[in-house]
CSV table of C-alpha atoms and ligand atoms in Angstrom, one decimal:
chain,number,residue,atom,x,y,z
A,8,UNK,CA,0.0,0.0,0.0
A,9,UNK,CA,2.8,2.5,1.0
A,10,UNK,CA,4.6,1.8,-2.2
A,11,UNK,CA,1.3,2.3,-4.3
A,12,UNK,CA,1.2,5.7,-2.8
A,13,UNK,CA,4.5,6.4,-3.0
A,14,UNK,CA,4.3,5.5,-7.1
A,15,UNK,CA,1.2,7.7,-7.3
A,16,UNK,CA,3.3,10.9,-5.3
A,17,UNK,CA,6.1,10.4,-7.9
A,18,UNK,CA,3.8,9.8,-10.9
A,19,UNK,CA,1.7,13.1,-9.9
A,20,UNK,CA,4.7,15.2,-9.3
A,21,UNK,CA,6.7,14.0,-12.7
A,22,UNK,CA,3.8,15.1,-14.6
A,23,UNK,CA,3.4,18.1,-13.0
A,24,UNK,CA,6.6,19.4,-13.7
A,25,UNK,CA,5.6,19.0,-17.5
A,26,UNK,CA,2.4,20.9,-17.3
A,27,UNK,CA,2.5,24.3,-19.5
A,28,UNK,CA,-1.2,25.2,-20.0
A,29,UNK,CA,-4.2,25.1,-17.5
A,30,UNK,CA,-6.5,22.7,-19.2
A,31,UNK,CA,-3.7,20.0,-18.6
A,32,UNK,CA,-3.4,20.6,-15.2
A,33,UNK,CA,-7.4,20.4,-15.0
A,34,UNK,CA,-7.4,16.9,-16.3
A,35,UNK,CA,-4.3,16.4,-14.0
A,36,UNK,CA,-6.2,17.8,-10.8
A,37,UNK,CA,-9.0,15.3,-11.5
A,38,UNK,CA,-7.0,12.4,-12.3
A,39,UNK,CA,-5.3,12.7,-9.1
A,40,UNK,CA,-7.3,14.2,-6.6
A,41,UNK,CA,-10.7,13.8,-8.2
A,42,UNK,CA,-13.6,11.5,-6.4
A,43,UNK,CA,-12.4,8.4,-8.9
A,44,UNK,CA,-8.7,9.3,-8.4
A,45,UNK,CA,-6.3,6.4,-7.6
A,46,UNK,CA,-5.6,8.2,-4.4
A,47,UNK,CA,-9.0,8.2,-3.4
A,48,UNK,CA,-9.3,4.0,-4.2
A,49,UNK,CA,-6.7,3.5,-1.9
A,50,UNK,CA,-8.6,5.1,0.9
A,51,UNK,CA,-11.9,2.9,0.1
A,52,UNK,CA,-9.6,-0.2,0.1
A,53,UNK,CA,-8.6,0.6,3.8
A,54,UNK,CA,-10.8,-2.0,4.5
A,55,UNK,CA,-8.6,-4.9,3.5
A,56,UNK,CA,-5.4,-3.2,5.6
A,57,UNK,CA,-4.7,-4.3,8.8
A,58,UNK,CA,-6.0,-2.6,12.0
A,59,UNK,CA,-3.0,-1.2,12.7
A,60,UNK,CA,-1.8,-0.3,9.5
A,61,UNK,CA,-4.8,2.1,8.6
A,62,UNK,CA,-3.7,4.9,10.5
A,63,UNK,CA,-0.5,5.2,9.1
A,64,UNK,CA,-1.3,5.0,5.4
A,65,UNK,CA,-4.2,6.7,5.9
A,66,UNK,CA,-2.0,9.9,7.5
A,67,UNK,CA,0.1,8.9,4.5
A,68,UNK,CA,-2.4,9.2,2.1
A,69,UNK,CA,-4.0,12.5,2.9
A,70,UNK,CA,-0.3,14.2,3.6
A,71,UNK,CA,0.3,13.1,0.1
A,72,UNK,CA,-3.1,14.8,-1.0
A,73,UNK,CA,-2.7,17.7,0.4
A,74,UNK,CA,1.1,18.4,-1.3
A,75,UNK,CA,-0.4,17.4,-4.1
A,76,UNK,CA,-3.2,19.8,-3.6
A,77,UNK,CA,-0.5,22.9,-2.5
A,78,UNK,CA,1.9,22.0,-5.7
A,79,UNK,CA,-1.7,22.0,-7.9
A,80,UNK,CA,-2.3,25.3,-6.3
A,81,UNK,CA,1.4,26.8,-7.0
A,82,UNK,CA,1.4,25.6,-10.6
A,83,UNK,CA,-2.1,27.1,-11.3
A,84,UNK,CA,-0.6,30.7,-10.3
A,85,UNK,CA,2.4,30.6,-12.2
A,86,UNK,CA,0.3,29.8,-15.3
A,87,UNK,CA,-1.6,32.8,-14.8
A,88,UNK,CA,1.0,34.8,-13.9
A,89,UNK,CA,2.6,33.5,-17.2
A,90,UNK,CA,-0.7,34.2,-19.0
A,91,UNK,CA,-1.1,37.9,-18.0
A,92,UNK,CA,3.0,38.3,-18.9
A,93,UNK,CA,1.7,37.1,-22.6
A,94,UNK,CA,-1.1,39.4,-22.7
A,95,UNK,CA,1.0,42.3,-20.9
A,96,UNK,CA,3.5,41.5,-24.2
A,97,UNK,CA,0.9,40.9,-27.0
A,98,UNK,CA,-1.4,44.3,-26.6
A,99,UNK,CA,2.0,46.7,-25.5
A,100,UNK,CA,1.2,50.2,-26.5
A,101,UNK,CA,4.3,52.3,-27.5
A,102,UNK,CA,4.3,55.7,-26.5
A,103,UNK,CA,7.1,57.0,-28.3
A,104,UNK,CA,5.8,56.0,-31.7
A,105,UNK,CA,4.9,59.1,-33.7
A,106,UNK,CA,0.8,59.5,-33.8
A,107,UNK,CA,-1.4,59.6,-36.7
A,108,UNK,CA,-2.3,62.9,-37.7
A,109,UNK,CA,-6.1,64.4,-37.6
A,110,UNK,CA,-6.5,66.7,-40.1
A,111,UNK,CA,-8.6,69.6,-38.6
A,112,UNK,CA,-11.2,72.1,-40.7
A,113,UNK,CA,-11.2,75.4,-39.9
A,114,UNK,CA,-13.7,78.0,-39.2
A,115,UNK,CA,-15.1,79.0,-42.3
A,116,UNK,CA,-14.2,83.2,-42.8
A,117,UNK,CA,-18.2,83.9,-42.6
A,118,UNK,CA,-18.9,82.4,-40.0
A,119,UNK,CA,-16.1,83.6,-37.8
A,120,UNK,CA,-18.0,87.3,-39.0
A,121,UNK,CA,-21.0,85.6,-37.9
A,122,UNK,CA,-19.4,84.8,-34.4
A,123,UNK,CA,-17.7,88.2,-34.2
A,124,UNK,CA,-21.1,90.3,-34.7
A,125,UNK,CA,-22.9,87.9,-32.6
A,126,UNK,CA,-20.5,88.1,-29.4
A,127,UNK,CA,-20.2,92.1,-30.1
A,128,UNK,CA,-24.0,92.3,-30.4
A,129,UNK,CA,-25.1,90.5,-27.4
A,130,UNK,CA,-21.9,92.4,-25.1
A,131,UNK,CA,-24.6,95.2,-25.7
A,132,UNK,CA,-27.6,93.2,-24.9
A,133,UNK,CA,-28.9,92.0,-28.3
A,134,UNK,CA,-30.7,88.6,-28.5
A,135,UNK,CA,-29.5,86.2,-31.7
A,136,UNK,CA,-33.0,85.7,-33.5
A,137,UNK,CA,-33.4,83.4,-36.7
A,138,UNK,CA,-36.5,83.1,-39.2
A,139,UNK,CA,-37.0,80.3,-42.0
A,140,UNK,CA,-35.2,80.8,-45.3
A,141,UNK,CA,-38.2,80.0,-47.4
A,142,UNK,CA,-40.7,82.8,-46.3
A,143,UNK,CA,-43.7,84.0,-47.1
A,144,UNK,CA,-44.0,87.5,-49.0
A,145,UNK,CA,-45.8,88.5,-46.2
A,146,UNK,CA,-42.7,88.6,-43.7
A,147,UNK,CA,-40.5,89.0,-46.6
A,148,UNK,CA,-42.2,92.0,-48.5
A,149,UNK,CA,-45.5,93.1,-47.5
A,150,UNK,CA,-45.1,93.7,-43.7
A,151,UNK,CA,-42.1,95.7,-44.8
A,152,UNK,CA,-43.9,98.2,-46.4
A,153,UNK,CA,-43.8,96.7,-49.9
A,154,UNK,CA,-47.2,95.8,-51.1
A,155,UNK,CA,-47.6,93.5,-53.7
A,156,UNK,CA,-47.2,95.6,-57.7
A,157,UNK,CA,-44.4,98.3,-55.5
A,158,UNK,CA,-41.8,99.6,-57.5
A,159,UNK,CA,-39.4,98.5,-55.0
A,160,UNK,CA,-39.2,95.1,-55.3
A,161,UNK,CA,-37.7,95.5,-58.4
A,162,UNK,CA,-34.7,96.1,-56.5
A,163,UNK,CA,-34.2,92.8,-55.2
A,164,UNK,CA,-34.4,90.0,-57.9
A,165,UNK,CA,-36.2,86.9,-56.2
A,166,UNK,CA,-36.4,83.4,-56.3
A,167,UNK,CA,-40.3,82.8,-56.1
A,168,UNK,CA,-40.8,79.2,-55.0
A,169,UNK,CA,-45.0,79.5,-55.3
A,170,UNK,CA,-46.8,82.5,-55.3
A,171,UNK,CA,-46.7,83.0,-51.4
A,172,UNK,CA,-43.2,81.3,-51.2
A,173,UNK,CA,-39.8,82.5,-52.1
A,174,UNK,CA,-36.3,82.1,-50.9
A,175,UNK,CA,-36.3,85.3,-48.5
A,176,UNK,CA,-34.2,88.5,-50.5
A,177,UNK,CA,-33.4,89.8,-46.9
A,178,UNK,CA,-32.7,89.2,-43.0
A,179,UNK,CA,-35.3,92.1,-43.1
A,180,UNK,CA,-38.2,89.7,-42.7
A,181,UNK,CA,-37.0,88.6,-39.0
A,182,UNK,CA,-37.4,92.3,-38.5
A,183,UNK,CA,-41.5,91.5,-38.9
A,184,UNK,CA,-41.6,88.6,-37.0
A,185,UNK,CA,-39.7,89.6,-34.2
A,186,UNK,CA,-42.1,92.5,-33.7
A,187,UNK,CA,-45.2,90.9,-34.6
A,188,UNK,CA,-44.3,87.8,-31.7
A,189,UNK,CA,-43.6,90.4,-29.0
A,190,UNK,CA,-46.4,93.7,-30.0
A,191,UNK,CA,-45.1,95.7,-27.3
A,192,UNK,CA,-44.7,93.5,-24.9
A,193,UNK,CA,-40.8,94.4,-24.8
A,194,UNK,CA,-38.6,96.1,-26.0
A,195,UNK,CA,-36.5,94.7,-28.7
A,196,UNK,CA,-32.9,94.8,-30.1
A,197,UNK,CA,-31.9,91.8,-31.7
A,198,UNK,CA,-29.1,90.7,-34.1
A,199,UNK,CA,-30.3,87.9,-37.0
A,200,UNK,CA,-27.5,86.6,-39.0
A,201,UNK,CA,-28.6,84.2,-41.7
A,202,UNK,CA,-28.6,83.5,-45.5
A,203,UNK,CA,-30.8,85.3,-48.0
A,204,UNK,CA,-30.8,84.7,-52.1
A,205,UNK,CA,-31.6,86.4,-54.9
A,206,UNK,CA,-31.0,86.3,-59.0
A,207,UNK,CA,-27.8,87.7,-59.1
A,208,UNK,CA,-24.3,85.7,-59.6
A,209,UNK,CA,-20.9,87.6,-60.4
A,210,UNK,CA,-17.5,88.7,-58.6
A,211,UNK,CA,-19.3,90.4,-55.8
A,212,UNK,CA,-22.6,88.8,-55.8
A,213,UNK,CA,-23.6,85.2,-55.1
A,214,UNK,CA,-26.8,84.1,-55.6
A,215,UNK,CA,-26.9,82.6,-52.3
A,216,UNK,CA,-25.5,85.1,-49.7
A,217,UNK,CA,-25.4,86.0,-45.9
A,218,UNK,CA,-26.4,88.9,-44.0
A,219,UNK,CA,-27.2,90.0,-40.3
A,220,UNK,CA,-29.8,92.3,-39.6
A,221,UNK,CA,-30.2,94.7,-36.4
A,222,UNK,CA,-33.3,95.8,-35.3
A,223,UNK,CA,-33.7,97.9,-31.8
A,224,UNK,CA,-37.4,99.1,-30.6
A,225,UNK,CA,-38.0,101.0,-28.2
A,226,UNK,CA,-39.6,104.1,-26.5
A,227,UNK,CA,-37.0,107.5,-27.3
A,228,UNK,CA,-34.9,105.2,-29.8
A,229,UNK,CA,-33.4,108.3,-32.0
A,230,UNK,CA,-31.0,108.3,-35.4
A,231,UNK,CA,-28.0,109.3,-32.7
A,232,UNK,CA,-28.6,105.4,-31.4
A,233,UNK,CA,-28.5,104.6,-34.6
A,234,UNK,CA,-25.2,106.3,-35.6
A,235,UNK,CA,-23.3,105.7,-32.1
A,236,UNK,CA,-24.3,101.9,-32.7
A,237,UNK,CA,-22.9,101.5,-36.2
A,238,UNK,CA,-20.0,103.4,-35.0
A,239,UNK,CA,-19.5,101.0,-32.4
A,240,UNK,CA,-20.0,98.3,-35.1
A,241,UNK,CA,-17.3,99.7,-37.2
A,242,UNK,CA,-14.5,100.0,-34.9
A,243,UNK,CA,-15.1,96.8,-32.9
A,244,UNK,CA,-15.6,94.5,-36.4
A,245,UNK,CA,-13.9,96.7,-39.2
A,246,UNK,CA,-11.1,98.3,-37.8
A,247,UNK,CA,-10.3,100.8,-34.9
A,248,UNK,CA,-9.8,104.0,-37.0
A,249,UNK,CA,-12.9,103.2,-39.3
A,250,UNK,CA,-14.9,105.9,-40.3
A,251,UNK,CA,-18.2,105.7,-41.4
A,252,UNK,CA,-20.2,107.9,-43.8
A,253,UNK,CA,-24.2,108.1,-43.8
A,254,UNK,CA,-25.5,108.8,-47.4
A,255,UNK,CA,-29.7,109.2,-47.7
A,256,UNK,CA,-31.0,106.1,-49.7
A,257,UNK,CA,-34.4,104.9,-50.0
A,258,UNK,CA,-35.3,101.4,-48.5
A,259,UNK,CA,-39.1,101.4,-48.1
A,260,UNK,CA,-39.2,100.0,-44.8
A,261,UNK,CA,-37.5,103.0,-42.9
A,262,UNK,CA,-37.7,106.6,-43.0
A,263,UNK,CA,-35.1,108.4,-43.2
A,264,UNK,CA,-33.0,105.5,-45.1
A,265,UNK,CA,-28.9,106.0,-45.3
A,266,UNK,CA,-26.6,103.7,-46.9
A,267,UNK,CA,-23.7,103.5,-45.0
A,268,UNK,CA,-20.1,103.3,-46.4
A,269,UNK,CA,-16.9,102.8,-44.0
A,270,UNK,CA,-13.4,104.4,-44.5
A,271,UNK,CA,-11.8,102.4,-46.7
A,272,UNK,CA,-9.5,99.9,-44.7
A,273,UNK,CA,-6.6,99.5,-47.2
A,274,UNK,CA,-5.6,103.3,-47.7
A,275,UNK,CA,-7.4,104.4,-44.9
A,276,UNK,CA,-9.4,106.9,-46.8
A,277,UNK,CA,-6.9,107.8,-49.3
A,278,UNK,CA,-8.1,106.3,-52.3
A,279,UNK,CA,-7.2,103.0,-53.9
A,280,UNK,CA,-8.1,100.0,-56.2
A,281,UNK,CA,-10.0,98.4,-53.2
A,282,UNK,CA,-12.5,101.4,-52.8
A,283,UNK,CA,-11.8,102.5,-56.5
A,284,UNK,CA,-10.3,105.4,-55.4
A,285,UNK,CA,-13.4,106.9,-53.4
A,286,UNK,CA,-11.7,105.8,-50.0
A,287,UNK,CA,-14.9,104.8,-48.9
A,288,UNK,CA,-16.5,100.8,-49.2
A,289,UNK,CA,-20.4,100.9,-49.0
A,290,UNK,CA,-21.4,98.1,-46.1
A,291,UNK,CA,-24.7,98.1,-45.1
A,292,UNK,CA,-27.8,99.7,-45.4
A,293,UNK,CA,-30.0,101.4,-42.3
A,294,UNK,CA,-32.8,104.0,-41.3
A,295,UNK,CA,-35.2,104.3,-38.8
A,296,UNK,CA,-38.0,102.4,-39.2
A,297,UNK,CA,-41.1,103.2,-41.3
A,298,UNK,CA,-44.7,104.2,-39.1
A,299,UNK,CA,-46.0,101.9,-41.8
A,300,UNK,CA,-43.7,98.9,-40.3
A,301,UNK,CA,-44.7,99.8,-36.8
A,302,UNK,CA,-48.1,99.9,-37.0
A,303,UNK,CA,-48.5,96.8,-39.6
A,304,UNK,CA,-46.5,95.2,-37.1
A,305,UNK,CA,-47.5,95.8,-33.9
A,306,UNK,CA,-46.1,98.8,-32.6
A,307,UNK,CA,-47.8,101.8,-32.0
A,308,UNK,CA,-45.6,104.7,-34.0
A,309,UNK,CA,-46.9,107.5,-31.9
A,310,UNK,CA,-45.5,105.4,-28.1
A,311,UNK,CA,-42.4,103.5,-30.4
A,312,UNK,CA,-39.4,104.7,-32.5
A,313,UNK,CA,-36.6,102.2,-33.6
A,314,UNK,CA,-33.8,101.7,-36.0
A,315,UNK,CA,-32.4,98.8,-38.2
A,316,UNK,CA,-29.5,98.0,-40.4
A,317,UNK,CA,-28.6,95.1,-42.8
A,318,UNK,CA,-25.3,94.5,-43.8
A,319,UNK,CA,-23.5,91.5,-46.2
A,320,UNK,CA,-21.7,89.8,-44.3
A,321,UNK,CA,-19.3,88.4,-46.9
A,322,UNK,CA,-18.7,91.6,-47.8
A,323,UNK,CA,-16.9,92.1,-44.7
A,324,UNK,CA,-15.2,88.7,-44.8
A,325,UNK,CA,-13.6,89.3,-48.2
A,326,UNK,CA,-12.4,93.0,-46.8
A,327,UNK,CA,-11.1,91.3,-43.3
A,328,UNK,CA,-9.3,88.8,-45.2
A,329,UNK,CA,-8.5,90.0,-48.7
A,330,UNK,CA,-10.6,87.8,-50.7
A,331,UNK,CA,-10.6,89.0,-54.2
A,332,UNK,CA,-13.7,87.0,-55.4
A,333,UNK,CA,-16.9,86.1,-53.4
A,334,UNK,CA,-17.0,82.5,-55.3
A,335,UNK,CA,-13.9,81.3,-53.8
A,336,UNK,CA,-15.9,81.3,-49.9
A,337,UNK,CA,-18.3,79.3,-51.9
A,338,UNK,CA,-15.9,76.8,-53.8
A,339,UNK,CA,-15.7,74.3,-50.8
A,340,UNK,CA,-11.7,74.3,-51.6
A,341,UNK,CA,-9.8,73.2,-49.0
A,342,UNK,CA,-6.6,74.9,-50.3
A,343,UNK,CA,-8.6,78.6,-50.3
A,344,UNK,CA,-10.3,77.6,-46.8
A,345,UNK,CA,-7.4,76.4,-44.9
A,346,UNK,CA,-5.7,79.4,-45.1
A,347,UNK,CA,-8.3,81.0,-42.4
B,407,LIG,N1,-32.7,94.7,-46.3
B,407,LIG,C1,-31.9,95.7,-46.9
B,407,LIG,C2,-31.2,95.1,-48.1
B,407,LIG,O1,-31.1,93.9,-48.1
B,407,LIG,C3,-30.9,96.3,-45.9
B,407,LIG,C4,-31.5,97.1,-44.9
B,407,LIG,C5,-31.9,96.5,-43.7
B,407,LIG,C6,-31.8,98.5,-45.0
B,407,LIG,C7,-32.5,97.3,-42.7
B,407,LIG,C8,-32.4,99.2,-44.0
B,407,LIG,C9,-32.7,98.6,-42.9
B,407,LIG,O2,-30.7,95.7,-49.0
């Protein structure tokens, strides 16, 4: 019997020495320790030993289990440890390698204007407002003093989508809305940046195009708030010396109407190709607005005065950043729009 369990020891621990993977030394772990084990037959055969005999080989036997249980334990952690070593190895990041690059866009030159006139607008407590880009003539024309058959409309070529529907000619038409949503509830001064079309397609027109339109109402709201905010405008957005000159015009939604040139920004007012010589760039148009406007929309012209002001906004882009032809902001060209 001692023999038999010394053979089994020996036998275990030979092939335990051999072991390199855990499912081996699963089958192992059942072959010599399981409940049909050869160890566990020679304790059911104690019944043939002698009296005297059984506690000695029985001590035997279970000092010979439990080693062989210890050295089952030990060789299950160094396989692990081994295993994580391998996987430690196989998935090793190096740090030093050089990355792959991401190529980033850039801001696109109108809408960083867009950003600029939004963050200078609302400094001086403006709200952002929007409209829809297909409008009706209603908000578009009509509610702007330019009944259906005026003379006016001539001056802005349009894209009519139905008879009520057209791709809007102007940011004007948030002008309408805005007041006709609050009818004196508040006060208003908004900025409305957003894209407007019409028929018209050369070097300094694109039939698609963006502009930003200021409206203030209010009680007392004069053309000296007018002036000191375009002024403000100017120097903030087109340049710290700017000047700005107010020539009358004629816009049908305000009365008086200006259209408003700034000092030109390449000679500074001397005269040059840029402002062909005039020293002055024409940038937006503005008045006060029209009694007709106020009381269509809301407003009581006798209690409320206000001002607006439209201006294109790539207009200002191609002056901040020397772009000699409106079509290249529309070209989608990476080599013209990562230069911004
Ligand atoms: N909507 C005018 C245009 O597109 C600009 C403008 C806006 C003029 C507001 C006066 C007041 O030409």
């Amino acid at each position: 019997m001692k023999e038999k369990i010394a053979k089994i020891e020996k036998e275990a621990k030979e092939a335990l020495e051999k072991i390199v993977d855990k499912q081996t030394l699963n089958e192992l772990k059942i072959k010599y320790l399981g409940k049909k084990s050869e160890l566990t037959n020679v304790l059911k055969d104690m019944a043939n030993i002698a009296k005297e005999e059984r506690p000695k080989i029985g001590s035997l036997a279970n000092k010979v289990r439990n080693e062989l249980e210890e050295k089952i334990k030990e060789k299950e952690q160094e396989l692990e440890k081994i295993e994580l070593a391998r996987k430690i190895e196989k998935e090793k990041i190096d740090v030093t390698l050089p990355g792959t690059k991401v190529k980033k866009g850039t801001k696109h030159p109108v809408n960083s204007v867009i950003e600029e006139i939004e963050d200078l607008f609302v400094s001086m407590g403006y709200t952002v407002e929007s409209g829809p880009e297909l409008e009706t003539d209603r908000f578009c024309f009509e509610l702007l003093n330019l009944p259906q058959g005026h003379p006016a409309r001539d001056m802005q070529d349009s894209f009519y989508i139905t008879d009520e529907y057209l791709l809007r000619t102007q940011t004007s038409a948030v002008q309408a809305r805005t007041m006709l949503a609050n009818k004196e509830k508040s006060p208003i001064r908004m900025i409305c940046p957003g894209k407007t079309y019409r028929r018209e397609d050369d070097a300094t027109h694109s039939h698609q195009f963006t502009q930003a339109e200021g409206l203030v109402i209010d009680k007392n709201i004069s053309f000296a708030d007018l002036k000191g905010t375009l002024e403000i405008f100017a120097k903030e957005i087109i340049g710290k010396n700017s000047k700005l000159r107010f020539r009358p015009s004629y816009f049908p939604f305000t009365e008086p109407s200006y259209e408003v040139d700034v000092s030109c920004f390449k000679c500074g007012g001397k005269g040059c190709n840029l402002c062909k010589k005039t020293g002055w760039i024409e940038v937006l148009g503005a008045g006060m607005v029209h009694p007709n406007v106020l009381t269509m929309c809301g407003y009581d012209p006798e209690k409320y005065s206000g001002f607006a002001f439209g201006l294109g906004l790539e207009r200002i882009a191609m002056f901040k950043y020397n772009i000699p032809d409106m079509r290249y902001l529309y070209a989608n060209d990476v080599r013209f729009l990562s230069q911004f």
